[in-house]
């Protein structure tokens, strides 16, 4: 024999590896994915295959929505929440938290920062309460933002489940987008991460998403990945759920434990944080390939695990970044999860920081544009 024989173990490893690569390559070149295909992609465990997936997603992103990252200035205007989700740091049961509600002036000042800095839009986010006082306050703020900016700034709301009438009222006052994560589309898992009572009803949440779409909102939803009890199969179902309800925007991120929540007791059963991070990026990439023209947010929670997490998500298919513009004095009290980044940095610092990081990754920031979901535009035009 002229050449050295390849040791059997290495040989079989490379055969298996090549077979896996061929399978992934084949799936990525199909027109659509079955649930099994999605599960295979979510199960990718090596860097080379992950990068193949991300590259495909990035290529589709460039083709359908461009390599532009749109900024949404995030205003976390109240941490008062009537709900008690088992994973969330601002749940009503967390009595260690100082409750706050920003004044109308503070909210308008934050909005003004976004507008003057040519952020296309703002996201007004809060805990979930439905008192008439809260509903009125949001309504007044919407009207004031519309008046001050002549409707120039896009407004997204993320204030949880509300009645259809409230959603309608806020729409009429100027809100155009609404984010309401389903968190998980699996009913059993939903009740493992939420209390089983009438305030945390899976069907109501799905119904709220339907109502938002009917009213005419660009509707966003999403999930957490790496939850305790969650399987790859669950995430594959989540992806198909988001596709089937024909969502316009997605925001998803890794689950991160918080010591003042009931779910913390499951911390030893979690997959490592870096795996949750990779799983989130793979989910983003698959959604980009499947739903080509949606807006896909790069969640702040990604940066809690990897300092460059949000930029990495842009290269895996995300096209939206939400710089935090909440006044710093409130940031520590909006700790949904531990290690939340930017709690000490104000809006100016976050802007400069993100600009530099995004430029480093070769993306362009879409200043001065609303950056609507192209998927929504297409959906609306086909309704006509
Ligand atoms: N880890 C990650 N994301 C969380 N959220 C709430 N708690 C956590 C956590 N512990 C997310 C939920 C919610 C959004 C506002 O924050 O998905 O919809
Ligand atoms: Fe409230 Fe939302 Fe946190 Fe649930 S996830 S406790 S609804 S803020
Ligand atoms: Fe907030 Fe870097 S993004 S400081």
Coordinates of C-alpha atoms and ligand atoms in Angstrom, one line a residue:
X1 CA 0.0 0.0 0.0
X2 CA 1.4 3.3 -1.0
X3 CA -0.5 5.6 1.4
X4 CA -1.3 5.3 5.1
X5 CA -4.7 3.8 5.8
X6 CA -7.2 6.3 7.4
X7 CA -7.9 5.1 11.0
X8 CA -11.4 3.6 11.0
X9 CA -12.8 5.9 13.7
X10 CA -11.7 9.1 11.8
X11 CA -13.0 7.6 8.5
X12 CA -16.5 6.8 10.0
X13 CA -16.6 10.2 11.7
X14 CA -16.0 12.0 8.4
X15 CA -18.5 9.8 6.5
X16 CA -21.2 10.6 9.2
X17 CA -20.2 14.3 9.1
X18 CA -20.4 14.5 5.4
X19 CA -23.7 12.8 5.4
X20 CA -25.1 15.3 7.9
X21 CA -23.7 18.2 5.9
X22 CA -25.3 16.8 2.7
X23 CA -28.6 16.5 4.5
X24 CA -28.5 20.1 5.7
X25 CA -27.4 21.4 2.3
X26 CA -30.3 19.5 0.7
X27 CA -32.9 20.9 3.2
X28 CA -31.6 24.5 2.7
X29 CA -32.1 24.2 -1.0
X30 CA -35.7 23.0 -0.8
X31 CA -38.6 25.4 -1.3
X32 CA -40.2 24.6 2.0
X33 CA -39.4 22.8 5.2
X34 CA -41.3 20.0 6.9
X35 CA -41.3 19.8 10.7
X36 CA -38.6 17.1 10.6
X37 CA -36.5 19.4 8.4
X38 CA -36.9 22.2 10.9
X39 CA -35.9 19.9 13.8
X40 CA -32.8 18.8 11.8
X41 CA -31.7 22.4 11.3
X42 CA -32.4 23.2 15.0
X43 CA -30.3 20.2 16.0
X44 CA -27.2 21.4 14.1
X45 CA -24.3 21.1 16.6
X46 CA -21.2 22.2 14.8
X47 CA -19.9 25.6 13.7
X48 CA -19.5 24.8 10.0
X49 CA -23.1 23.7 9.6
X50 CA -24.4 26.5 11.7
X51 CA -22.6 29.0 9.5
X52 CA -24.0 27.4 6.4
X53 CA -27.5 27.9 7.9
X54 CA -26.7 31.6 8.9
X55 CA -25.2 32.3 5.5
X56 CA -28.3 31.1 3.7
X57 CA -30.5 33.2 6.0
X58 CA -28.4 36.3 5.5
X59 CA -28.5 35.8 1.7
X60 CA -32.3 35.7 1.9
X61 CA -32.4 38.7 4.2
X62 CA -30.2 40.7 1.8
X63 CA -32.4 39.8 -1.1
X64 CA -35.8 40.4 0.5
X65 CA -35.3 43.2 3.1
X66 CA -31.7 44.4 2.5
X67 CA -28.8 44.6 4.9
X68 CA -30.4 47.4 6.8
X69 CA -30.9 47.3 10.5
X70 CA -33.9 49.5 11.6
X71 CA -33.8 51.1 15.1
X72 CA -36.8 51.0 17.4
X73 CA -36.3 53.1 20.5
X74 CA -37.5 51.0 23.4
X75 CA -39.3 52.8 26.1
X76 CA -40.0 50.5 29.1
X77 CA -42.6 52.9 30.5
X78 CA -44.1 50.8 33.4
X79 CA -43.0 47.7 35.2
X80 CA -46.4 47.3 36.8
X81 CA -47.9 44.0 35.8
X82 CA -51.0 42.2 36.9
X83 CA -49.7 38.9 35.6
X84 CA -47.5 36.4 37.3
X85 CA -45.6 34.6 34.5
X86 CA -43.3 32.1 36.2
X87 CA -40.2 33.2 34.4
X88 CA -40.4 37.0 34.4
X89 CA -38.6 39.3 36.8
X90 CA -41.3 41.9 36.8
X91 CA -44.2 39.5 37.7
X92 CA -46.6 40.8 40.2
X93 CA -45.4 38.2 42.8
X94 CA -41.9 39.7 42.8
X95 CA -42.3 42.1 45.8
X96 CA -38.5 43.0 45.8
X97 CA -39.1 45.2 42.8
X98 CA -39.7 48.9 43.0
X99 CA -42.7 49.6 40.9
X100 CA -42.6 52.5 38.6
X101 CA -44.6 54.2 35.9
X102 CA -42.9 56.9 33.8
X103 CA -44.7 60.2 33.6
X104 CA -46.3 61.3 30.3
X105 CA -43.5 64.0 30.1
X106 CA -40.8 61.4 30.6
X107 CA -42.3 59.2 27.9
X108 CA -42.6 62.1 25.5
X109 CA -39.0 63.2 26.2
X110 CA -37.7 59.7 25.5
X111 CA -39.8 59.7 22.3
X112 CA -38.3 63.1 21.4
X113 CA -34.8 61.6 21.7
X114 CA -35.7 58.9 19.2
X115 CA -37.3 61.3 16.8
X116 CA -34.5 63.9 16.9
X117 CA -32.0 61.1 16.4
X118 CA -34.0 59.9 13.4
X119 CA -35.0 56.5 14.8
X120 CA -37.8 55.4 12.5
X121 CA -40.0 54.4 15.4
X122 CA -40.5 53.7 19.1
X123 CA -41.7 50.7 21.0
X124 CA -43.8 51.5 24.1
X125 CA -43.5 48.5 26.4
X126 CA -45.0 47.8 29.8
X127 CA -46.2 45.1 32.1
X128 CA -49.8 44.1 31.5
X129 CA -52.6 46.0 33.1
X130 CA -55.9 46.8 31.7
X131 CA -57.4 49.4 34.2
X132 CA -59.3 52.3 32.5
X133 CA -56.7 54.6 33.9
X134 CA -53.9 52.8 32.1
X135 CA -55.8 52.4 28.9
X136 CA -56.6 56.2 28.9
X137 CA -53.0 57.1 29.7
X138 CA -51.6 55.0 26.7
X139 CA -54.3 56.6 24.5
X140 CA -53.3 60.1 25.5
X141 CA -49.6 59.4 24.9
X142 CA -50.3 58.1 21.5
X143 CA -52.3 61.2 20.6
X144 CA -49.6 63.5 21.9
X145 CA -46.8 61.6 20.0
X146 CA -48.9 61.9 16.8
X147 CA -49.4 65.6 17.4
X148 CA -45.8 66.4 18.2
X149 CA -44.3 64.4 15.3
X150 CA -47.1 65.0 12.8
X151 CA -47.3 61.2 12.6
X152 CA -43.7 61.0 11.4
X153 CA -42.6 58.4 14.0
X154 CA -43.9 54.9 13.9
X155 CA -45.4 53.6 17.1
X156 CA -45.3 50.0 18.3
X157 CA -47.1 48.9 21.4
X158 CA -46.1 46.0 23.6
X159 CA -48.6 46.2 26.5
X160 CA -49.9 42.6 26.7
X161 CA -53.3 41.2 26.2
X162 CA -56.1 43.8 26.1
X163 CA -59.7 43.8 24.9
X164 CA -60.4 44.2 21.2
X165 CA -62.0 47.5 22.0
X166 CA -58.8 48.8 23.6
X167 CA -56.7 47.5 20.7
X168 CA -59.0 49.4 18.4
X169 CA -58.9 52.5 20.4
X170 CA -55.1 52.6 20.5
X171 CA -55.0 51.9 16.7
X172 CA -57.3 54.8 16.1
X173 CA -55.1 57.0 18.2
X174 CA -52.0 56.2 16.1
X175 CA -50.4 52.9 17.1
X176 CA -49.6 50.8 14.0
X177 CA -47.7 47.8 15.3
X178 CA -48.2 45.5 18.3
X179 CA -45.9 42.9 19.8
X180 CA -47.4 40.1 21.8
X181 CA -45.2 37.1 22.2
X182 CA -47.0 33.7 22.3
X183 CA -44.0 32.6 24.4
X184 CA -44.6 29.0 23.4
X185 CA -47.2 27.6 21.0
X186 CA -47.4 24.3 23.0
X187 CA -50.4 24.5 25.4
X188 CA -48.9 22.0 27.9
X189 CA -45.6 23.9 28.1
X190 CA -47.5 27.2 28.3
X191 CA -49.1 26.1 31.5
X192 CA -45.8 24.9 32.9
X193 CA -44.4 28.4 32.6
X194 CA -47.5 30.3 33.5
X195 CA -49.9 29.9 36.5
X196 CA -53.0 27.9 35.6
X197 CA -55.6 30.5 36.1
X198 CA -57.9 32.7 34.1
X199 CA -55.3 35.5 33.8
X200 CA -52.9 33.3 31.9
X201 CA -55.1 31.6 29.3
X202 CA -53.4 30.2 26.2
X203 CA -56.5 30.6 24.0
X204 CA -57.0 34.2 25.0
X205 CA -53.4 34.9 23.9
X206 CA -53.9 33.3 20.5
X207 CA -57.2 35.2 20.2
X208 CA -55.5 38.5 21.0
X209 CA -53.1 37.9 18.1
X210 CA -56.1 37.3 15.8
X211 CA -57.8 40.5 17.0
X212 CA -54.7 42.6 16.4
X213 CA -54.4 41.3 12.9
X214 CA -58.1 41.9 12.2
X215 CA -57.9 45.5 13.4
X216 CA -55.1 46.1 11.0
X217 CA -52.0 46.2 13.2
X218 CA -48.6 44.9 11.9
X219 CA -48.6 42.1 14.3
X220 CA -45.6 40.7 16.0
X221 CA -45.1 37.6 18.1
X222 CA -42.4 35.3 19.3
X223 CA -41.1 32.8 21.8
X224 CA -38.4 32.1 24.3
X225 CA -36.0 29.3 23.4
X226 CA -34.2 27.2 25.9
X227 CA -37.0 27.1 28.4
X228 CA -37.1 24.4 31.0
X229 CA -39.2 21.4 29.7
X230 CA -38.9 22.7 26.1
X231 CA -37.9 20.3 23.3
X232 CA -36.6 20.8 19.8
X233 CA -39.9 19.5 18.6
X234 CA -41.7 22.3 20.5
X235 CA -39.5 24.9 18.9
X236 CA -40.1 23.4 15.4
X237 CA -43.9 23.7 16.2
X238 CA -43.4 27.3 17.3
X239 CA -41.8 28.1 14.0
X240 CA -44.7 26.5 12.1
X241 CA -47.2 28.3 14.4
X242 CA -45.7 31.7 13.5
X243 CA -45.7 30.8 9.8
X244 CA -49.3 29.5 9.9
X245 CA -50.7 32.6 11.6
X246 CA -48.8 34.6 9.0
X247 CA -47.1 36.9 11.4
X248 CA -45.6 40.2 10.2
X249 CA -42.9 40.6 12.8
X250 CA -41.0 38.2 15.2
X251 CA -39.1 38.9 18.3
X252 CA -37.5 35.9 20.0
X253 CA -34.7 35.4 22.4
X254 CA -33.1 32.9 24.8
X255 CA -34.8 32.2 28.1
X256 CA -32.6 33.5 30.9
X257 CA -33.2 32.6 34.5
X258 CA -34.1 35.1 37.2
X259 CA -33.6 34.2 40.8
X260 CA -36.7 35.9 42.0
X261 CA -39.0 33.8 39.9
X262 CA -40.6 30.4 40.5
X263 CA -39.1 28.9 37.3
X264 CA -35.6 29.5 38.8
X265 CA -35.9 26.1 40.6
X266 CA -35.5 24.4 37.3
X267 CA -32.2 26.0 36.6
X268 CA -30.2 22.8 36.8
X269 CA -32.3 21.2 34.0
X270 CA -31.5 24.0 31.5
X271 CA -29.2 23.6 28.6
X272 CA -26.0 25.8 28.9
X273 CA -26.5 29.5 28.1
X274 CA -24.3 29.3 25.0
X275 CA -26.5 26.5 23.6
X276 CA -29.6 28.6 24.3
X277 CA -27.9 31.4 22.4
X278 CA -27.1 29.2 19.4
X279 CA -30.6 27.8 19.4
X280 CA -32.1 31.3 19.3
X281 CA -29.8 32.2 16.3
X282 CA -30.8 29.0 14.5
X283 CA -34.5 29.8 15.1
X284 CA -34.0 33.3 13.7
X285 CA -32.2 31.9 10.6
X286 CA -34.9 29.3 10.0
X287 CA -37.7 31.9 10.3
X288 CA -35.9 34.2 7.9
X289 CA -35.6 31.4 5.3
X290 CA -39.2 30.4 5.8
X291 CA -40.8 33.9 6.1
X292 CA -38.4 35.9 3.9
X293 CA -39.9 39.4 4.1
X294 CA -40.9 39.7 7.8
X295 CA -39.3 42.0 10.3
X296 CA -37.2 40.0 12.7
X297 CA -35.9 41.6 15.9
X298 CA -32.5 40.9 17.4
X299 CA -33.5 40.5 21.0
X300 CA -31.6 42.2 23.8
X301 CA -31.5 38.9 25.7
X302 CA -29.0 37.7 23.1
X303 CA -26.6 40.3 24.4
X304 CA -27.0 39.0 27.9
X305 CA -25.2 35.8 26.8
X306 CA -22.8 37.1 24.1
X307 CA -21.6 40.7 24.2
X308 CA -21.9 40.8 20.4
X309 CA -25.1 38.7 20.4
X310 CA -27.3 41.3 18.8
X311 CA -24.9 41.9 15.9
X312 CA -24.5 38.2 15.3
X313 CA -28.2 37.8 15.0
X314 CA -28.2 40.4 12.2
X315 CA -25.9 38.1 10.3
X316 CA -28.3 35.2 10.9
X317 CA -31.3 37.0 9.4
X318 CA -32.5 39.6 12.0
X319 CA -33.1 43.2 10.7
X320 CA -34.5 45.1 13.7
X321 CA -32.6 46.4 16.8
X322 CA -34.2 48.0 19.8
X323 CA -31.8 50.4 21.5
X324 CA -33.0 51.1 25.0
X325 CA -34.1 54.7 25.5
X326 CA -35.7 54.3 28.9
X327 CA -34.2 56.8 31.4
X328 CA -31.4 55.0 33.3
X329 CA -33.0 55.5 36.7
X330 CA -35.7 53.0 35.8
X331 CA -33.6 50.4 34.0
X332 CA -32.7 48.3 37.1
X333 CA -36.4 47.9 37.8
X334 CA -37.2 46.5 34.4
X335 CA -35.1 43.4 34.9
X336 CA -37.1 40.7 33.1
X337 CA -34.1 38.4 33.4
X338 CA -30.6 38.4 34.9
X339 CA -27.6 40.0 33.2
X340 CA -29.8 42.3 31.1
X341 CA -27.4 44.5 29.3
X342 CA -27.3 48.4 29.1
X343 CA -28.9 49.0 32.5
X344 CA -26.2 51.6 33.3
X345 CA -25.9 53.2 29.9
X346 CA -28.2 56.0 28.8
X347 CA -29.8 56.4 25.4
X348 CA -26.8 58.4 23.9
X349 CA -24.3 55.8 25.0
X350 CA -26.4 52.9 23.7
X351 CA -26.8 54.7 20.3
X352 CA -23.1 55.3 19.9
X353 CA -22.3 51.8 21.1
X354 CA -24.7 50.1 18.7
X355 CA -23.7 52.2 15.8
X356 CA -20.1 51.2 16.1
X357 CA -20.9 47.5 16.6
X358 CA -23.4 47.4 13.6
X359 CA -20.9 49.1 11.3
X360 CA -18.2 46.6 12.4
X361 CA -20.5 43.8 11.1
X362 CA -21.1 45.6 7.8
X363 CA -24.8 46.4 8.2
X364 CA -26.4 49.8 7.5
X365 CA -28.7 51.6 9.9
X366 CA -32.0 52.6 8.4
X367 CA -32.2 56.1 9.9
X368 CA -35.3 58.2 9.3
X369 CA -37.4 55.3 8.0
X370 CA -40.3 53.5 9.6
X371 CA -39.0 50.3 8.2
X372 CA -42.4 48.7 8.0
X373 CA -42.7 44.9 7.7
X374 CA -42.6 44.2 3.9
X375 CA -44.6 41.1 4.7
X376 CA -47.4 43.3 6.1
X377 CA -47.3 45.5 3.0
X378 CA -47.7 42.5 0.8
X379 CA -50.4 41.0 3.0
X380 CA -52.4 44.3 2.9
X381 CA -52.0 44.7 -0.9
X382 CA -53.2 41.3 -1.5
X383 CA -56.3 42.0 0.6
X384 CA -57.3 44.9 -1.7
Ligands
LIG1 N1 -35.8 35.4 29.9 C1 -36.0 35.8 28.6 N2 -37.0 36.5 28.2 C2 -37.9 36.9 29.1 N3 -39.1 37.6 29.0 C3 -39.7 37.7 30.2 N4 -38.9 37.0 31.1 C4 -37.9 36.5 30.5 C5 -36.8 35.7 30.8 N5 -36.6 35.3 32.1 C6 -39.6 38.1 27.7 C7 -40.9 37.5 27.4 C8 -41.8 38.7 27.2 C9 -40.9 39.8 26.9 C10 -41.4 41.1 27.3 O1 -39.7 39.5 27.7 O2 -40.8 36.8 26.1 O3 -42.8 38.5 26.2
LIG2 FE1 -46.1 40.6 33.0 FE2 -45.2 40.2 30.5 FE3 -43.6 39.7 32.6 FE4 -45.7 38.1 32.1 S1 -43.9 38.4 30.8 S2 -45.1 38.9 34.1 S3 -47.2 39.6 31.3 S4 -44.4 41.7 32.0
LIG3 FE1 -26.3 49.7 25.3 FE2 -23.9 48.9 24.1 S1 -25.9 48.7 23.4 S2 -24.3 50.2 25.9

